[in-house]
Amino acid sequence: MTAIFTHELRSYFHTLTAWLFAAFLLCFTGIGAMMYSIQAAVSNFEYVLSFGCLIFVVIVPLLTMRVIAEERRQKTDQLLYSLPVSTVEVVLGKYAALIALYLAPLAIIAVYPLIFAQFGDVYLPTSYGSLFAFFLLGAALLAVGMFVSSLTENQGLAAGVGIALILFNYYSVSLSEYVSTSALGSVVALVALACLVGLLLKLLTGSGSLGYWAGLALATLSAALYILAPESIEGLVPEIMSALSLFERFYVFVNGVFDLKAVAFYLSVIGFFLFLTVQSLEKRRYN
């Protein structure tokens, strides 16, 4: 795992990937600091991070699109399978390299509150609590992007899907206000979700029958709920969209609340998508 971590980290800094990632993050955060902390004379550094989190829509797919997709395209993933390491170690090594690369610009950003505190009153606990949540948000999105990259050998497709997913998650709370809260609207959305789950199972396991029957079972369960207890699924889809928003949980920290449930949620998302990435690679290994 250490060898994979070192190799991945070195490869990032030998190309423009690491430098573009750091430049985009620092530039966007710097613009936010200029707008809020300097021009508007606002001492809340967490507002800068709230402004800067939009850049994840661009930089996370930029960083993760090649992490596994490039290996598959060049067929070098076959070499990984021949190494005396497990798939879990391969995934953890690659993910650790992404986290190390992400921490480099964050270490520079962490100095900003101390600088601003020299010229005004900056509440450091809230600033660094928000910075910790900013790190967890980015780490969770990196895990999602890594999983997307494991599903295809096309870097452009991996980047496009990653941008779409992160952008949808960013606006999910706003979009939930326009989603139907009726039982019929909920069951339609749940059936569509069941089809997506079935497709995901097919991609991960290579078993079309498993994906088909799992999707059918979930769709049947949704239809049964609609027939037997329609009131139980009214407004369910907007609630799910809001509950799964990674960015909405970050805003809790911006408002000065250190939410342990949000921390647990971020860690669960990281673990879940790393697990899916391992399963995706295991399926390819046995195929």
PDB file of N, CA and C in Angstrom, residues 85-171:
ATOM      1  N   VAL A  85      -0.502  -7.507  -3.292  1.00  0.00           N
ATOM      2  CA  VAL A  85      -1.316  -6.647  -2.433  1.00  0.00           C
ATOM      3  C   VAL A  85      -2.779  -6.913  -2.753  1.00  0.00           C
ATOM      4  N   SER A  86      -3.632  -6.669  -1.788  1.00  0.00           N
ATOM      5  CA  SER A  86      -5.063  -6.878  -1.999  1.00  0.00           C
ATOM      6  C   SER A  86      -5.672  -5.675  -2.698  1.00  0.00           C
ATOM      7  N   THR A  87      -6.873  -5.871  -3.213  1.00  0.00           N
ATOM      8  CA  THR A  87      -7.593  -4.771  -3.861  1.00  0.00           C
ATOM      9  C   THR A  87      -7.870  -3.651  -2.871  1.00  0.00           C
ATOM     10  N   VAL A  88      -8.143  -4.018  -1.629  1.00  0.00           N
ATOM     11  CA  VAL A  88      -8.398  -3.007  -0.599  1.00  0.00           C
ATOM     12  C   VAL A  88      -7.175  -2.111  -0.428  1.00  0.00           C
ATOM     13  N   GLU A  89      -5.982  -2.711  -0.411  1.00  0.00           N
ATOM     14  CA  GLU A  89      -4.753  -1.928  -0.255  1.00  0.00           C
ATOM     15  C   GLU A  89      -4.507  -1.029  -1.458  1.00  0.00           C
ATOM     16  N   VAL A  90      -4.855  -1.521  -2.657  1.00  0.00           N
ATOM     17  CA  VAL A  90      -4.714  -0.703  -3.870  1.00  0.00           C
ATOM     18  C   VAL A  90      -5.605   0.536  -3.777  1.00  0.00           C
ATOM     19  N   VAL A  91      -6.867   0.311  -3.406  1.00  0.00           N
ATOM     20  CA  VAL A  91      -7.819   1.419  -3.314  1.00  0.00           C
ATOM     21  C   VAL A  91      -7.415   2.393  -2.213  1.00  0.00           C
ATOM     22  N   LEU A  92      -7.030   1.878  -1.056  1.00  0.00           N
ATOM     23  CA  LEU A  92      -6.636   2.750   0.056  1.00  0.00           C
ATOM     24  C   LEU A  92      -5.366   3.532  -0.278  1.00  0.00           C
ATOM     25  N   GLY A  93      -4.423   2.896  -0.980  1.00  0.00           N
ATOM     26  CA  GLY A  93      -3.203   3.599  -1.377  1.00  0.00           C
ATOM     27  C   GLY A  93      -3.494   4.753  -2.321  1.00  0.00           C
ATOM     28  N   LYS A  94      -4.352   4.509  -3.306  1.00  0.00           N
ATOM     29  CA  LYS A  94      -4.719   5.561  -4.256  1.00  0.00           C
ATOM     30  C   LYS A  94      -5.508   6.677  -3.559  1.00  0.00           C
ATOM     31  N   TYR A  95      -6.412   6.280  -2.667  1.00  0.00           N
ATOM     32  CA  TYR A  95      -7.217   7.288  -1.966  1.00  0.00           C
ATOM     33  C   TYR A  95      -6.351   8.112  -1.015  1.00  0.00           C
ATOM     34  N   ALA A  96      -5.400   7.465  -0.337  1.00  0.00           N
ATOM     35  CA  ALA A  96      -4.505   8.194   0.563  1.00  0.00           C
ATOM     36  C   ALA A  96      -3.684   9.223  -0.205  1.00  0.00           C
ATOM     37  N   ALA A  97      -3.291   8.897  -1.436  1.00  0.00           N
ATOM     38  CA  ALA A  97      -2.550   9.853  -2.260  1.00  0.00           C
ATOM     39  C   ALA A  97      -3.422  11.052  -2.606  1.00  0.00           C
ATOM     40  N   LEU A  98      -4.693  10.793  -2.904  1.00  0.00           N
ATOM     41  CA  LEU A  98      -5.622  11.895  -3.184  1.00  0.00           C
ATOM     42  C   LEU A  98      -5.777  12.801  -1.959  1.00  0.00           C
ATOM     43  N   ILE A  99      -5.905  12.191  -0.787  1.00  0.00           N
ATOM     44  CA  ILE A  99      -6.076  12.967   0.444  1.00  0.00           C
ATOM     45  C   ILE A  99      -4.823  13.794   0.732  1.00  0.00           C
ATOM     46  N   ALA A 100      -3.644  13.208   0.532  1.00  0.00           N
ATOM     47  CA  ALA A 100      -2.396  13.941   0.765  1.00  0.00           C
ATOM     48  C   ALA A 100      -2.297  15.135  -0.182  1.00  0.00           C
ATOM     49  N   LEU A 101      -2.694  14.927  -1.421  1.00  0.00           N
ATOM     50  CA  LEU A 101      -2.677  16.015  -2.396  1.00  0.00           C
ATOM     51  C   LEU A 101      -3.677  17.108  -2.007  1.00  0.00           C
ATOM     52  N   TYR A 102      -4.816  16.710  -1.479  1.00  0.00           N
ATOM     53  CA  TYR A 102      -5.849  17.651  -1.052  1.00  0.00           C
ATOM     54  C   TYR A 102      -5.400  18.447   0.172  1.00  0.00           C
ATOM     55  N   LEU A 103      -4.629  17.805   1.056  1.00  0.00           N
ATOM     56  CA  LEU A 103      -4.200  18.476   2.279  1.00  0.00           C
ATOM     57  C   LEU A 103      -3.156  19.570   2.023  1.00  0.00           C
ATOM     58  N   ALA A 104      -2.428  19.464   0.926  1.00  0.00           N
ATOM     59  CA  ALA A 104      -1.365  20.439   0.646  1.00  0.00           C
ATOM     60  C   ALA A 104      -1.907  21.866   0.530  1.00  0.00           C
ATOM     61  N   PRO A 105      -2.904  22.146  -0.340  1.00  0.00           N
ATOM     62  CA  PRO A 105      -3.453  23.518  -0.369  1.00  0.00           C
ATOM     63  C   PRO A 105      -4.232  23.868   0.894  1.00  0.00           C
ATOM     64  N   LEU A 106      -4.836  22.859   1.549  1.00  0.00           N
ATOM     65  CA  LEU A 106      -5.566  23.142   2.789  1.00  0.00           C
ATOM     66  C   LEU A 106      -4.631  23.645   3.882  1.00  0.00           C
ATOM     67  N   ALA A 107      -3.387  23.146   3.884  1.00  0.00           N
ATOM     68  CA  ALA A 107      -2.415  23.610   4.879  1.00  0.00           C
ATOM     69  C   ALA A 107      -2.130  25.096   4.696  1.00  0.00           C
ATOM     70  N   ILE A 108      -2.124  25.560   3.461  1.00  0.00           N
ATOM     71  CA  ILE A 108      -1.924  26.992   3.191  1.00  0.00           C
ATOM     72  C   ILE A 108      -3.160  27.783   3.595  1.00  0.00           C
ATOM     73  N   ILE A 109      -4.342  27.249   3.253  1.00  0.00           N
ATOM     74  CA  ILE A 109      -5.593  27.934   3.604  1.00  0.00           C
ATOM     75  C   ILE A 109      -5.750  28.043   5.113  1.00  0.00           C
ATOM     76  N   ALA A 110      -5.225  27.070   5.856  1.00  0.00           N
ATOM     77  CA  ALA A 110      -5.349  27.075   7.318  1.00  0.00           C
ATOM     78  C   ALA A 110      -4.637  28.253   7.959  1.00  0.00           C
ATOM     79  N   VAL A 111      -3.727  28.886   7.224  1.00  0.00           N
ATOM     80  CA  VAL A 111      -3.003  30.038   7.767  1.00  0.00           C
ATOM     81  C   VAL A 111      -3.839  31.316   7.660  1.00  0.00           C
ATOM     82  N   TYR A 112      -4.804  31.340   6.737  1.00  0.00           N
ATOM     83  CA  TYR A 112      -5.583  32.557   6.497  1.00  0.00           C
ATOM     84  C   TYR A 112      -6.253  33.120   7.754  1.00  0.00           C
ATOM     85  N   PRO A 113      -6.967  32.292   8.553  1.00  0.00           N
ATOM     86  CA  PRO A 113      -7.610  32.865   9.747  1.00  0.00           C
ATOM     87  C   PRO A 113      -6.619  33.515  10.706  1.00  0.00           C
ATOM     88  N   LEU A 114      -5.428  32.935  10.820  1.00  0.00           N
ATOM     89  CA  LEU A 114      -4.423  33.512  11.714  1.00  0.00           C
ATOM     90  C   LEU A 114      -3.956  34.877  11.198  1.00  0.00           C
ATOM     91  N   ILE A 115      -3.833  34.996   9.882  1.00  0.00           N
ATOM     92  CA  ILE A 115      -3.436  36.286   9.294  1.00  0.00           C
ATOM     93  C   ILE A 115      -4.522  37.324   9.513  1.00  0.00           C
ATOM     94  N   PHE A 116      -5.783  36.943   9.227  1.00  0.00           N
ATOM     95  CA  PHE A 116      -6.891  37.891   9.386  1.00  0.00           C
ATOM     96  C   PHE A 116      -7.100  38.271  10.852  1.00  0.00           C
ATOM     97  N   ALA A 117      -6.753  37.341  11.774  1.00  0.00           N
ATOM     98  CA  ALA A 117      -6.914  37.633  13.206  1.00  0.00           C
ATOM     99  C   ALA A 117      -5.976  38.731  13.673  1.00  0.00           C
ATOM    100  N   GLN A 118      -4.910  38.999  12.903  1.00  0.00           N
ATOM    101  CA  GLN A 118      -3.994  40.068  13.262  1.00  0.00           C
ATOM    102  C   GLN A 118      -4.589  41.449  12.985  1.00  0.00           C
ATOM    103  N   PHE A 119      -5.639  41.485  12.175  1.00  0.00           N
ATOM    104  CA  PHE A 119      -6.224  42.766  11.773  1.00  0.00           C
ATOM    105  C   PHE A 119      -7.676  42.919  12.191  1.00  0.00           C
ATOM    106  N   GLY A 120      -8.197  41.959  12.951  1.00  0.00           N
ATOM    107  CA  GLY A 120      -9.577  42.045  13.399  1.00  0.00           C
ATOM    108  C   GLY A 120      -9.929  40.873  14.289  1.00  0.00           C
ATOM    109  N   ASP A 121     -11.185  40.800  14.697  1.00  0.00           N
ATOM    110  CA  ASP A 121     -11.659  39.727  15.566  1.00  0.00           C
ATOM    111  C   ASP A 121     -12.165  38.560  14.717  1.00  0.00           C
ATOM    112  N   VAL A 122     -11.417  37.480  14.721  1.00  0.00           N
ATOM    113  CA  VAL A 122     -11.805  36.261  14.007  1.00  0.00           C
ATOM    114  C   VAL A 122     -12.014  35.165  15.037  1.00  0.00           C
ATOM    115  N   TYR A 123     -13.195  34.560  15.020  1.00  0.00           N
ATOM    116  CA  TYR A 123     -13.489  33.501  15.985  1.00  0.00           C
ATOM    117  C   TYR A 123     -12.877  32.213  15.459  1.00  0.00           C
ATOM    118  N   LEU A 124     -11.705  31.875  15.972  1.00  0.00           N
ATOM    119  CA  LEU A 124     -10.915  30.770  15.431  1.00  0.00           C
ATOM    120  C   LEU A 124     -11.577  29.394  15.582  1.00  0.00           C
ATOM    121  N   PRO A 125     -12.264  29.083  16.706  1.00  0.00           N
ATOM    122  CA  PRO A 125     -12.897  27.756  16.795  1.00  0.00           C
ATOM    123  C   PRO A 125     -13.881  27.488  15.658  1.00  0.00           C
ATOM    124  N   THR A 126     -14.711  28.484  15.325  1.00  0.00           N
ATOM    125  CA  THR A 126     -15.657  28.303  14.221  1.00  0.00           C
ATOM    126  C   THR A 126     -14.930  28.212  12.890  1.00  0.00           C
ATOM    127  N   SER A 127     -13.888  29.008  12.722  1.00  0.00           N
ATOM    128  CA  SER A 127     -13.123  29.002  11.473  1.00  0.00           C
ATOM    129  C   SER A 127     -12.486  27.639  11.233  1.00  0.00           C
ATOM    130  N   TYR A 128     -11.838  27.094  12.257  1.00  0.00           N
ATOM    131  CA  TYR A 128     -11.154  25.818  12.071  1.00  0.00           C
ATOM    132  C   TYR A 128     -12.114  24.632  12.132  1.00  0.00           C
ATOM    133  N   GLY A 129     -13.244  24.792  12.817  1.00  0.00           N
ATOM    134  CA  GLY A 129     -14.282  23.763  12.751  1.00  0.00           C
ATOM    135  C   GLY A 129     -14.851  23.660  11.345  1.00  0.00           C
ATOM    136  N   SER A 130     -15.063  24.828  10.708  1.00  0.00           N
ATOM    137  CA  SER A 130     -15.550  24.845   9.329  1.00  0.00           C
ATOM    138  C   SER A 130     -14.498  24.304   8.373  1.00  0.00           C
ATOM    139  N   LEU A 131     -13.220  24.596   8.653  1.00  0.00           N
ATOM    140  CA  LEU A 131     -12.140  24.081   7.807  1.00  0.00           C
ATOM    141  C   LEU A 131     -12.061  22.555   7.913  1.00  0.00           C
ATOM    142  N   PHE A 132     -12.295  22.024   9.107  1.00  0.00           N
ATOM    143  CA  PHE A 132     -12.330  20.566   9.276  1.00  0.00           C
ATOM    144  C   PHE A 132     -13.480  19.959   8.476  1.00  0.00           C
ATOM    145  N   ALA A 133     -14.646  20.603   8.529  1.00  0.00           N
ATOM    146  CA  ALA A 133     -15.790  20.128   7.752  1.00  0.00           C
ATOM    147  C   ALA A 133     -15.518  20.256   6.257  1.00  0.00           C
ATOM    148  N   PHE A 134     -14.800  21.314   5.857  1.00  0.00           N
ATOM    149  CA  PHE A 134     -14.413  21.511   4.464  1.00  0.00           C
ATOM    150  C   PHE A 134     -13.535  20.353   3.990  1.00  0.00           C
ATOM    151  N   PHE A 135     -12.631  19.916   4.864  1.00  0.00           N
ATOM    152  CA  PHE A 135     -11.784  18.771   4.546  1.00  0.00           C
ATOM    153  C   PHE A 135     -12.615  17.499   4.385  1.00  0.00           C
ATOM    154  N   LEU A 136     -13.549  17.260   5.315  1.00  0.00           N
ATOM    155  CA  LEU A 136     -14.387  16.065   5.238  1.00  0.00           C
ATOM    156  C   LEU A 136     -15.266  16.086   3.994  1.00  0.00           C
ATOM    157  N   LEU A 137     -15.789  17.258   3.650  1.00  0.00           N
ATOM    158  CA  LEU A 137     -16.605  17.396   2.442  1.00  0.00           C
ATOM    159  C   LEU A 137     -15.797  17.011   1.207  1.00  0.00           C
ATOM    160  N   GLY A 138     -14.592  17.564   1.102  1.00  0.00           N
ATOM    161  CA  GLY A 138     -13.739  17.241  -0.032  1.00  0.00           C
ATOM    162  C   GLY A 138     -13.352  15.773  -0.055  1.00  0.00           C
ATOM    163  N   ALA A 139     -13.058  15.202   1.121  1.00  0.00           N
ATOM    164  CA  ALA A 139     -12.672  13.790   1.196  1.00  0.00           C
ATOM    165  C   ALA A 139     -13.813  12.884   0.747  1.00  0.00           C
ATOM    166  N   ALA A 140     -15.050  13.237   1.129  1.00  0.00           N
ATOM    167  CA  ALA A 140     -16.211  12.444   0.707  1.00  0.00           C
ATOM    168  C   ALA A 140     -16.414  12.540  -0.805  1.00  0.00           C
ATOM    169  N   LEU A 141     -16.263  13.732  -1.363  1.00  0.00           N
ATOM    170  CA  LEU A 141     -16.433  13.910  -2.805  1.00  0.00           C
ATOM    171  C   LEU A 141     -15.325  13.195  -3.581  1.00  0.00           C
ATOM    172  N   LEU A 142     -14.122  13.156  -3.032  1.00  0.00           N
ATOM    173  CA  LEU A 142     -13.031  12.421  -3.673  1.00  0.00           C
ATOM    174  C   LEU A 142     -13.339  10.921  -3.716  1.00  0.00           C
ATOM    175  N   ALA A 143     -13.945  10.401  -2.664  1.00  0.00           N
ATOM    176  CA  ALA A 143     -14.325   8.985  -2.650  1.00  0.00           C
ATOM    177  C   ALA A 143     -15.386   8.706  -3.712  1.00  0.00           C
ATOM    178  N   VAL A 144     -16.345   9.631  -3.853  1.00  0.00           N
ATOM    179  CA  VAL A 144     -17.371   9.480  -4.891  1.00  0.00           C
ATOM    180  C   VAL A 144     -16.730   9.514  -6.279  1.00  0.00           C
ATOM    181  N   GLY A 145     -15.847  10.488  -6.503  1.00  0.00           N
ATOM    182  CA  GLY A 145     -15.184  10.606  -7.795  1.00  0.00           C
ATOM    183  C   GLY A 145     -14.326   9.398  -8.117  1.00  0.00           C
ATOM    184  N   MET A 146     -13.685   8.824  -7.112  1.00  0.00           N
ATOM    185  CA  MET A 146     -12.856   7.638  -7.316  1.00  0.00           C
ATOM    186  C   MET A 146     -13.722   6.453  -7.740  1.00  0.00           C
ATOM    187  N   PHE A 147     -14.888   6.320  -7.148  1.00  0.00           N
ATOM    188  CA  PHE A 147     -15.794   5.241  -7.537  1.00  0.00           C
ATOM    189  C   PHE A 147     -16.257   5.411  -8.979  1.00  0.00           C
ATOM    190  N   VAL A 148     -16.611   6.632  -9.360  1.00  0.00           N
ATOM    191  CA  VAL A 148     -17.033   6.895 -10.741  1.00  0.00           C
ATOM    192  C   VAL A 148     -15.919   6.533 -11.711  1.00  0.00           C
ATOM    193  N   SER A 149     -14.678   6.875 -11.346  1.00  0.00           N
ATOM    194  CA  SER A 149     -13.533   6.575 -12.205  1.00  0.00           C
ATOM    195  C   SER A 149     -13.328   5.073 -12.366  1.00  0.00           C
ATOM    196  N   SER A 150     -13.742   4.284 -11.369  1.00  0.00           N
ATOM    197  CA  SER A 150     -13.550   2.834 -11.439  1.00  0.00           C
ATOM    198  C   SER A 150     -14.539   2.153 -12.367  1.00  0.00           C
ATOM    199  N   LEU A 151     -15.582   2.879 -12.790  1.00  0.00           N
ATOM    200  CA  LEU A 151     -16.631   2.276 -13.606  1.00  0.00           C
ATOM    201  C   LEU A 151     -16.358   2.362 -15.099  1.00  0.00           C
ATOM    202  N   THR A 152     -15.376   3.147 -15.506  1.00  0.00           N
ATOM    203  CA  THR A 152     -15.145   3.362 -16.930  1.00  0.00           C
ATOM    204  C   THR A 152     -13.659   3.546 -17.202  1.00  0.00           C
ATOM    205  N   GLU A 153     -13.261   3.348 -18.457  1.00  0.00           N
ATOM    206  CA  GLU A 153     -11.888   3.620 -18.857  1.00  0.00           C
ATOM    207  C   GLU A 153     -11.790   4.939 -19.619  1.00  0.00           C
ATOM    208  N   ASN A 154     -12.916   5.630 -19.765  1.00  0.00           N
ATOM    209  CA  ASN A 154     -12.962   6.911 -20.474  1.00  0.00           C
ATOM    210  C   ASN A 154     -12.865   8.042 -19.454  1.00  0.00           C
ATOM    211  N   GLN A 155     -11.752   8.764 -19.459  1.00  0.00           N
ATOM    212  CA  GLN A 155     -11.554   9.841 -18.487  1.00  0.00           C
ATOM    213  C   GLN A 155     -12.581  10.961 -18.656  1.00  0.00           C
ATOM    214  N   GLY A 156     -12.904  11.284 -19.904  1.00  0.00           N
ATOM    215  CA  GLY A 156     -13.888  12.338 -20.150  1.00  0.00           C
ATOM    216  C   GLY A 156     -15.247  11.978 -19.599  1.00  0.00           C
ATOM    217  N   LEU A 157     -15.643  10.720 -19.765  1.00  0.00           N
ATOM    218  CA  LEU A 157     -16.928  10.268 -19.227  1.00  0.00           C
ATOM    219  C   LEU A 157     -16.905  10.298 -17.704  1.00  0.00           C
ATOM    220  N   ALA A 158     -15.792   9.856 -17.105  1.00  0.00           N
ATOM    221  CA  ALA A 158     -15.675   9.880 -15.646  1.00  0.00           C
ATOM    222  C   ALA A 158     -15.781  11.310 -15.111  1.00  0.00           C
ATOM    223  N   ALA A 159     -15.121  12.254 -15.793  1.00  0.00           N
ATOM    224  CA  ALA A 159     -15.181  13.654 -15.373  1.00  0.00           C
ATOM    225  C   ALA A 159     -16.586  14.204 -15.530  1.00  0.00           C
ATOM    226  N   GLY A 160     -17.240  13.897 -16.666  1.00  0.00           N
ATOM    227  CA  GLY A 160     -18.593  14.404 -16.907  1.00  0.00           C
ATOM    228  C   GLY A 160     -19.595  13.893 -15.894  1.00  0.00           C
ATOM    229  N   VAL A 161     -19.538  12.593 -15.613  1.00  0.00           N
ATOM    230  CA  VAL A 161     -20.457  12.013 -14.628  1.00  0.00           C
ATOM    231  C   VAL A 161     -20.172  12.581 -13.238  1.00  0.00           C
ATOM    232  N   GLY A 162     -18.884  12.756 -12.918  1.00  0.00           N
ATOM    233  CA  GLY A 162     -18.517  13.318 -11.617  1.00  0.00           C
ATOM    234  C   GLY A 162     -19.043  14.736 -11.444  1.00  0.00           C
ATOM    235  N   ILE A 163     -18.890  15.559 -12.472  1.00  0.00           N
ATOM    236  CA  ILE A 163     -19.398  16.938 -12.419  1.00  0.00           C
ATOM    237  C   ILE A 163     -20.906  16.937 -12.234  1.00  0.00           C
ATOM    238  N   ALA A 164     -21.607  16.073 -12.991  1.00  0.00           N
ATOM    239  CA  ALA A 164     -23.069  16.024 -12.897  1.00  0.00           C
ATOM    240  C   ALA A 164     -23.521  15.611 -11.498  1.00  0.00           C
ATOM    241  N   LEU A 165     -22.869  14.602 -10.913  1.00  0.00           N
ATOM    242  CA  LEU A 165     -23.258  14.127  -9.584  1.00  0.00           C
ATOM    243  C   LEU A 165     -23.016  15.186  -8.509  1.00  0.00           C
ATOM    244  N   ILE A 166     -21.843  15.816  -8.562  1.00  0.00           N
ATOM    245  CA  ILE A 166     -21.511  16.821  -7.542  1.00  0.00           C
ATOM    246  C   ILE A 166     -22.395  18.056  -7.700  1.00  0.00           C
ATOM    247  N   LEU A 167     -22.646  18.444  -8.945  1.00  0.00           N
ATOM    248  CA  LEU A 167     -23.499  19.607  -9.187  1.00  0.00           C
ATOM    249  C   LEU A 167     -24.922  19.333  -8.709  1.00  0.00           C
ATOM    250  N   PHE A 168     -25.413  18.112  -8.951  1.00  0.00           N
ATOM    251  CA  PHE A 168     -26.755  17.747  -8.484  1.00  0.00           C
ATOM    252  C   PHE A 168     -26.808  17.760  -6.963  1.00  0.00           C
ATOM    253  N   ASN A 169     -25.760  17.233  -6.326  1.00  0.00           N
ATOM    254  CA  ASN A 169     -25.730  17.218  -4.864  1.00  0.00           C
ATOM    255  C   ASN A 169     -25.658  18.632  -4.301  1.00  0.00           C
ATOM    256  N   TYR A 170     -24.937  19.517  -5.004  1.00  0.00           N
ATOM    257  CA  TYR A 170     -24.795  20.901  -4.547  1.00  0.00           C
ATOM    258  C   TYR A 170     -26.143  21.622  -4.547  1.00  0.00           C
ATOM    259  N   TYR A 171     -26.958  21.360  -5.564  1.00  0.00           N
ATOM    260  CA  TYR A 171     -28.245  22.044  -5.696  1.00  0.00           C
ATOM    261  C   TYR A 171     -29.419  21.170  -5.258  1.00  0.00           C
TER     262      TYR A 171
END
